[in-house]
XYZ file of C-alpha atoms in Angstrom:
429
model
C -19.098 2.059 63.376
C -18.834 5.909 64.241
C -19.658 8.580 61.892
C -16.982 9.621 59.480
C -15.837 12.851 60.229
C -16.611 15.633 57.598
C -13.662 16.482 55.117
C -11.742 19.832 55.826
C -13.368 22.541 54.006
C -10.027 23.866 52.928
C -8.648 20.744 51.345
C -9.616 19.656 47.490
C -11.967 16.261 47.526
C -9.590 13.653 46.349
C -10.752 12.422 42.899
C -9.383 9.511 40.692
C -7.456 9.661 37.434
C -8.909 7.724 34.814
C -6.537 7.388 31.666
C -7.881 8.339 28.512
C -6.253 7.918 24.623
C -5.297 10.869 22.799
C -7.229 10.092 20.027
C -10.735 8.171 19.391
C -12.588 7.205 16.125
C -13.133 9.833 13.567
C -10.287 12.098 15.587
C -7.483 13.747 13.561
C -4.371 12.139 14.559
C -1.019 14.048 15.415
C 1.849 12.096 17.048
C 3.846 15.151 17.707
C 4.192 14.710 21.387
C 5.789 11.474 20.628
C 9.924 12.123 21.122
C 11.806 10.514 18.938
C 15.783 11.532 19.457
C 17.879 11.335 16.292
C 19.111 8.396 14.926
C 22.638 7.462 16.448
C 22.357 9.626 19.356
C 22.030 7.435 22.592
C 25.260 6.240 23.958
C 25.920 2.373 24.216
C 27.564 1.069 27.429
C 29.445 -1.861 28.143
C 28.035 -4.640 28.478
C 29.915 -5.511 32.043
C 28.630 -1.738 33.349
C 26.142 -1.787 36.343
C 23.005 -1.159 35.521
C 22.916 1.813 37.968
C 24.937 3.853 35.633
C 22.799 4.054 32.757
C 19.643 4.150 33.926
C 18.784 6.715 31.261
C 18.796 4.583 28.729
C 15.327 3.191 30.122
C 13.865 6.995 28.912
C 15.098 7.824 25.509
C 14.796 5.579 22.464
C 17.889 3.105 20.984
C 17.701 4.086 16.989
C 20.434 3.016 14.070
C 18.332 4.013 11.042
C 17.741 7.265 10.127
C 15.233 8.850 7.750
C 17.364 8.190 4.738
C 18.179 4.453 5.585
C 21.605 5.031 6.777
C 23.035 2.715 9.931
C 24.546 5.375 12.537
C 25.853 5.845 15.799
C 27.487 3.551 18.423
C 24.342 0.888 18.201
C 24.755 0.117 14.316
C 25.619 -3.852 14.411
C 27.402 -3.404 11.567
C 25.658 -6.358 9.668
C 26.722 -8.412 6.423
C 24.621 -7.583 3.511
C 23.662 -11.300 3.412
C 22.559 -11.325 6.936
C 19.994 -7.992 6.210
C 18.744 -9.981 3.104
C 18.090 -12.531 5.211
C 16.607 -10.910 7.983
C 14.414 -8.957 5.307
C 12.925 -11.836 3.598
C 11.892 -13.295 7.101
C 10.002 -10.202 7.821
C 8.235 -10.354 4.379
C 7.747 -14.256 4.698
C 6.034 -13.170 8.114
C 4.108 -10.728 6.403
C 2.869 -12.655 3.633
C 2.211 -15.826 6.284
C -0.017 -13.378 8.357
C -2.148 -12.307 5.438
C -3.128 -15.532 4.193
C -3.668 -17.307 7.690
C -5.924 -13.945 7.924
C -7.432 -14.773 5.195
C -8.162 -18.474 5.897
C -9.896 -17.546 9.224
C -12.470 -15.233 7.244
C -12.940 -18.190 5.178
C -13.994 -20.066 8.124
C -10.708 -22.691 7.485
C -9.999 -21.702 11.476
C -11.434 -19.886 14.509
C -8.927 -17.329 15.458
C -5.860 -15.869 13.760
C -3.314 -12.811 15.189
C -1.470 -10.869 12.977
C 2.080 -9.405 13.416
C 1.646 -6.564 10.684
C 3.980 -3.652 11.926
C 5.718 -5.207 14.637
C 7.931 -8.226 12.702
C 11.328 -6.525 13.666
C 10.632 -7.524 17.406
C 10.743 -11.067 16.754
C 12.806 -11.559 13.397
C 15.780 -9.359 14.288
C 15.830 -10.941 17.909
C 15.827 -14.326 16.568
C 18.796 -13.459 14.272
C 20.742 -11.915 17.331
C 20.078 -15.218 19.933
C 21.536 -18.389 19.383
C 19.958 -21.176 17.589
C 19.782 -23.054 20.999
C 18.566 -20.399 23.119
C 15.456 -20.812 24.450
C 12.578 -18.509 23.465
C 9.287 -17.972 25.691
C 6.938 -16.356 23.470
C 3.423 -14.390 23.895
C 1.056 -14.627 21.031
C 2.298 -12.418 18.267
C 5.988 -13.951 17.749
C 5.480 -16.512 15.053
C 8.095 -14.394 13.695
C 10.567 -16.340 15.861
C 9.875 -19.429 14.057
C 10.061 -18.454 10.735
C 13.475 -16.542 11.349
C 14.618 -19.894 12.318
C 13.269 -21.491 9.275
C 10.397 -23.602 11.218
C 8.442 -25.533 8.631
C 5.292 -23.096 7.518
C 3.278 -26.245 7.059
C 3.719 -27.470 10.714
C 2.656 -24.026 11.630
C -0.629 -24.073 9.495
C -1.373 -27.688 10.997
C -1.571 -26.159 14.181
C -3.399 -23.678 13.518
C -6.048 -25.823 11.371
C -5.897 -28.442 14.225
C -5.704 -31.239 11.845
C -4.503 -34.615 11.540
C -1.161 -33.580 11.385
C -1.215 -31.119 14.346
C 1.581 -31.912 16.534
C -0.275 -30.679 19.429
C -3.330 -32.973 18.643
C -5.958 -29.910 18.732
C -5.056 -28.986 22.794
C -3.967 -25.334 22.149
C -5.911 -22.516 20.698
C -4.823 -22.170 16.753
C -1.499 -19.610 16.698
C -0.568 -21.032 20.076
C 2.741 -23.018 18.644
C 4.992 -25.526 20.429
C 8.011 -26.212 18.956
C 10.709 -27.482 21.470
C 13.125 -28.371 18.652
C 13.461 -24.734 17.602
C 13.705 -23.500 21.009
C 10.209 -22.258 20.978
C 8.024 -22.630 24.656
C 4.719 -23.508 24.368
C 2.576 -20.325 23.932
C -0.025 -19.481 26.704
C -3.015 -17.520 26.640
C -2.689 -16.539 30.103
C -0.969 -13.614 29.762
C 2.807 -13.289 31.502
C 2.946 -16.528 32.617
C 6.017 -17.648 30.202
C 7.779 -14.674 32.337
C 8.340 -16.901 35.233
C 8.958 -19.748 33.368
C 11.828 -17.985 31.135
C 13.276 -17.197 34.590
C 13.145 -20.606 35.915
C 14.546 -22.178 32.900
C 17.516 -19.566 32.671
C 18.177 -20.361 36.499
C 18.335 -23.987 35.644
C 20.943 -23.373 32.523
C 22.992 -21.419 34.974
C 22.980 -23.890 37.588
C 23.705 -26.730 35.460
C 26.683 -24.490 33.752
C 25.274 -24.655 30.502
C 25.839 -21.837 28.166
C 22.139 -21.108 26.820
C 20.078 -18.424 27.935
C 16.222 -17.256 27.895
C 14.472 -14.612 26.197
C 10.804 -13.903 26.849
C 8.337 -11.257 25.440
C 5.075 -9.738 26.668
C 3.072 -6.998 25.676
C 2.961 -3.700 27.714
C -0.927 -4.295 29.189
C 0.555 -7.737 30.515
C 3.156 -5.964 32.599
C 0.581 -5.050 35.149
C 0.349 -8.856 36.095
C 1.548 -10.363 38.905
C 3.787 -13.120 37.068
C 5.593 -10.122 35.364
C 6.859 -8.580 38.700
C 7.543 -11.883 40.341
C 9.872 -12.841 37.060
C 11.506 -9.587 37.528
C 12.207 -10.051 41.210
C 14.010 -13.690 40.874
C 15.693 -12.850 37.706
C 17.348 -9.503 39.766
C 17.848 -11.749 42.690
C 19.677 -14.659 41.149
C 21.030 -12.725 38.031
C 19.524 -15.045 35.621
C 20.441 -15.069 32.220
C 17.057 -14.167 30.561
C 16.115 -11.207 28.487
C 12.734 -9.848 28.938
C 11.143 -8.123 26.077
C 8.028 -5.594 26.546
C 6.505 -5.105 23.382
C 4.965 -1.666 23.275
C 2.747 -1.349 20.570
C 0.194 1.148 22.098
C -2.387 -1.246 22.632
C -3.598 -3.973 24.503
C -6.920 -6.127 23.492
C -8.840 -2.630 23.233
C -7.173 -0.459 26.163
C -4.660 1.661 25.202
C -1.153 1.501 26.950
C -1.957 4.168 29.797
C -3.891 1.465 31.475
C -0.854 -0.397 32.498
C 1.087 2.825 33.178
C 2.267 4.139 30.222
C 1.427 7.859 31.188
C 3.456 7.940 34.240
C 6.780 6.554 32.883
C 8.201 4.289 30.223
C 8.085 0.668 30.476
C 11.694 -0.070 30.319
C 11.778 2.118 33.565
C 10.308 -0.709 35.468
C 13.653 -1.956 35.157
C 14.960 0.393 37.228
C 13.354 -0.507 40.297
C 14.315 -3.897 40.317
C 17.993 -3.022 39.644
C 18.726 -4.763 36.409
C 19.273 -3.256 32.951
C 16.495 -1.432 31.115
C 16.984 -0.501 27.399
C 14.079 1.311 25.401
C 14.430 0.476 21.577
C 12.821 1.732 18.107
C 10.840 -1.649 17.692
C 10.477 -0.641 13.997
C 14.186 -0.466 13.364
C 15.394 -3.922 12.634
C 18.938 -3.200 13.325
C 18.296 -1.261 16.456
C 16.480 -4.452 17.775
C 19.307 -6.800 16.619
C 21.915 -4.729 18.307
C 19.701 -4.424 21.824
C 19.035 -8.059 21.786
C 22.679 -8.978 21.019
C 23.828 -6.276 23.824
C 21.816 -8.205 26.218
C 22.554 -11.354 25.433
C 26.258 -10.902 25.779
C 25.370 -9.392 29.226
C 23.690 -12.335 30.359
C 26.223 -15.233 28.795
C 28.697 -13.012 30.676
C 26.798 -13.582 34.226
C 25.928 -10.016 34.125
C 22.294 -10.618 34.894
C 18.991 -9.697 32.834
C 17.833 -7.075 30.877
C 14.531 -5.866 30.106
C 13.939 -4.204 26.731
C 10.948 -2.122 26.079
C 10.334 -2.402 22.458
C 8.274 0.745 20.979
C 6.364 0.129 18.069
C 2.744 -0.205 17.166
C 0.118 -2.528 16.087
C -1.076 -1.740 12.917
C -4.080 -3.917 12.876
C -6.553 -5.612 15.309
C -5.616 -7.286 18.275
C -7.195 -10.660 16.558
C -9.681 -11.288 14.092
C -11.912 -11.336 16.850
C -11.145 -7.227 17.310
C -12.068 -4.244 15.484
C -9.894 -1.584 16.310
C -12.486 1.339 14.493
C -14.334 0.677 17.545
C -11.988 2.506 19.908
C -9.010 4.159 17.826
C -8.616 6.304 14.944
C -8.425 4.843 11.854
C -5.822 7.263 10.846
C -3.224 5.917 14.068
C -1.206 3.209 11.506
C -0.392 5.480 8.867
C 0.603 8.534 11.240
C 2.986 6.592 13.600
C 6.073 8.404 13.187
C 8.793 5.176 13.408
C 7.226 4.136 9.748
C 7.233 0.589 8.582
C 9.841 -1.724 9.617
C 9.826 -4.011 6.481
C 10.160 -0.929 4.180
C 13.029 0.491 6.677
C 15.155 -2.733 6.361
C 14.561 -2.426 2.455
C 15.307 0.766 1.972
C 18.649 0.398 4.221
C 19.583 -2.581 2.008
C 18.608 -0.321 -1.372
C 20.950 2.983 0.435
C 23.601 0.362 0.843
C 23.172 -0.609 -3.031
C 22.598 -4.344 -1.769
C 19.193 -4.216 -3.136
C 16.612 -2.769 -5.366
C 12.604 -2.207 -5.972
C 12.400 -5.005 -8.506
C 14.304 -7.535 -6.370
C 12.028 -6.567 -3.800
C 8.861 -7.148 -5.760
C 10.144 -10.647 -6.580
C 10.815 -11.527 -3.235
C 7.148 -10.519 -2.332
C 6.054 -12.651 -5.128
C 8.267 -15.473 -3.949
C 7.061 -15.589 -0.485
C 3.451 -15.217 -1.486
C 3.556 -18.460 -3.528
C 5.905 -20.472 -0.586
C 2.906 -19.287 1.697
C 0.282 -20.732 -1.004
C 2.021 -23.680 -1.247
C 2.641 -24.645 2.173
C -1.205 -23.964 2.809
C -2.468 -26.434 0.362
C 0.012 -28.738 1.503
C -1.353 -28.474 5.358
C -5.033 -28.500 4.027
C -4.341 -32.138 2.912
C -4.579 -32.685 6.346
C -7.988 -31.218 7.103
C -9.177 -28.005 8.385
C -11.096 -26.867 11.466
C -14.405 -27.731 11.896
C -14.286 -30.431 8.844
C -14.857 -33.499 11.226
C -12.822 -34.928 14.374
C -9.334 -35.178 13.068
C -7.526 -36.672 16.245
C -8.737 -40.001 18.023
C -10.800 -39.204 20.682
C -8.469 -41.254 23.068
C -5.789 -38.839 22.210
C -7.146 -36.328 24.707
C -5.237 -38.189 27.405
C -1.814 -37.857 25.853
C 0.576 -34.932 26.740
C -1.386 -34.060 29.957
C 0.929 -36.149 32.176
C 4.457 -37.136 32.047
C 3.009 -40.435 33.382
C -0.239 -41.328 33.028
C -2.328 -41.682 36.461
C -3.807 -44.948 36.970
C -7.560 -43.696 37.041
C -6.930 -41.912 33.402
C -5.326 -44.952 31.945
C -8.698 -46.589 32.673
C -10.587 -44.341 31.482
C -8.689 -44.311 28.364
C -8.738 -48.074 28.002
C -12.371 -48.020 28.523
C -13.081 -45.240 25.758
C -10.924 -47.548 23.187
C -13.145 -50.651 24.284
C -16.365 -48.668 23.546
C -15.198 -47.164 20.320
C -13.876 -50.176 18.953
C -17.496 -52.135 19.877
C -19.543 -49.150 18.351
C -17.425 -49.530 15.097
C -16.467 -45.850 14.933
C -12.753 -45.265 14.034
C -11.906 -42.635 16.254
C -9.889 -44.954 18.810
C -6.401 -46.175 18.175
C -6.211 -49.808 17.662
């Protein structure tokens, strides 16, 4: 191969930009550069308006609750006090559930857990804005969808413990729930695979002339996955009735959002290139999340196409029980986050309306904690992870194929015969 010519002496040498988080362990934290527009200052377009007419909404921040707990501006969904109280209870119950399951993992009762602390509004408010039979394709931090839809805490815990009552028979990593009856598609540990699945489901719903839409969630880091972009292409081309939720909680597993492109632009701006509607929302404002989801759902139901919503929020704790965030970020970040705590903000709004008070809130905290404790006690009657084999061995063949192929049927029969002959109780009779 011929020698390469030397670089021109009058040109600077090329270099790569390597993103760096603003704060490392031990640093003082100042989020002054985070632009937070006043609540109520962002316009609300008609849901039938072409996406090209409001690209500005991908670069600002839709907010409803102001610093005093008032709901203001055109995005105010004007929810009834009763609905607000139910939303608040769901966020409190979710936080209580997370706390107890986190402790269960630390006690060795399960192998893994992921909390949604600081992000409760992203799932809970969206669940209340969607119809009960809309299909949700979550990532692994949207357990609030199940809780807001009234799903059994015991059933969720059975899956976390992989015990004898686990509907998934121990085949899924703890917290990777599946509940078709709740419109909750099976969680995958392979990031963003649920995006094209959601688009395909939405396209099928439209092809059948149904009225149900799909909604899916991923973290900001996994928008770098190819599945994300494939899903956006198909959704744009076919105007699929789907809502893309990007949960920008500032951190992926242990790398900050800059590695996924946050230094260059917003994640909502990715919608602009695909010609789909893009909104950027205060993810710690339950009313803003509700309003944006309701707007996107109406757009989908009226055949106006998909919407991408970036939920600007903050992951208050570790990525999972396998993670120690003190190793890569400043301990001061969670308390310095300028958008506050979603549970407190919703509580303060209800108090400002005269529909709630601190005494009732403290009582609700205790009630939710007791509800979760009782559910845990019930679930643990079915066993905990690591304490014996909770499922018959031959169930490992179940739920893999719609129709089991002949060679697996033979293997299953052989296993059952061997287990029966050995006197071990692990094959079904």
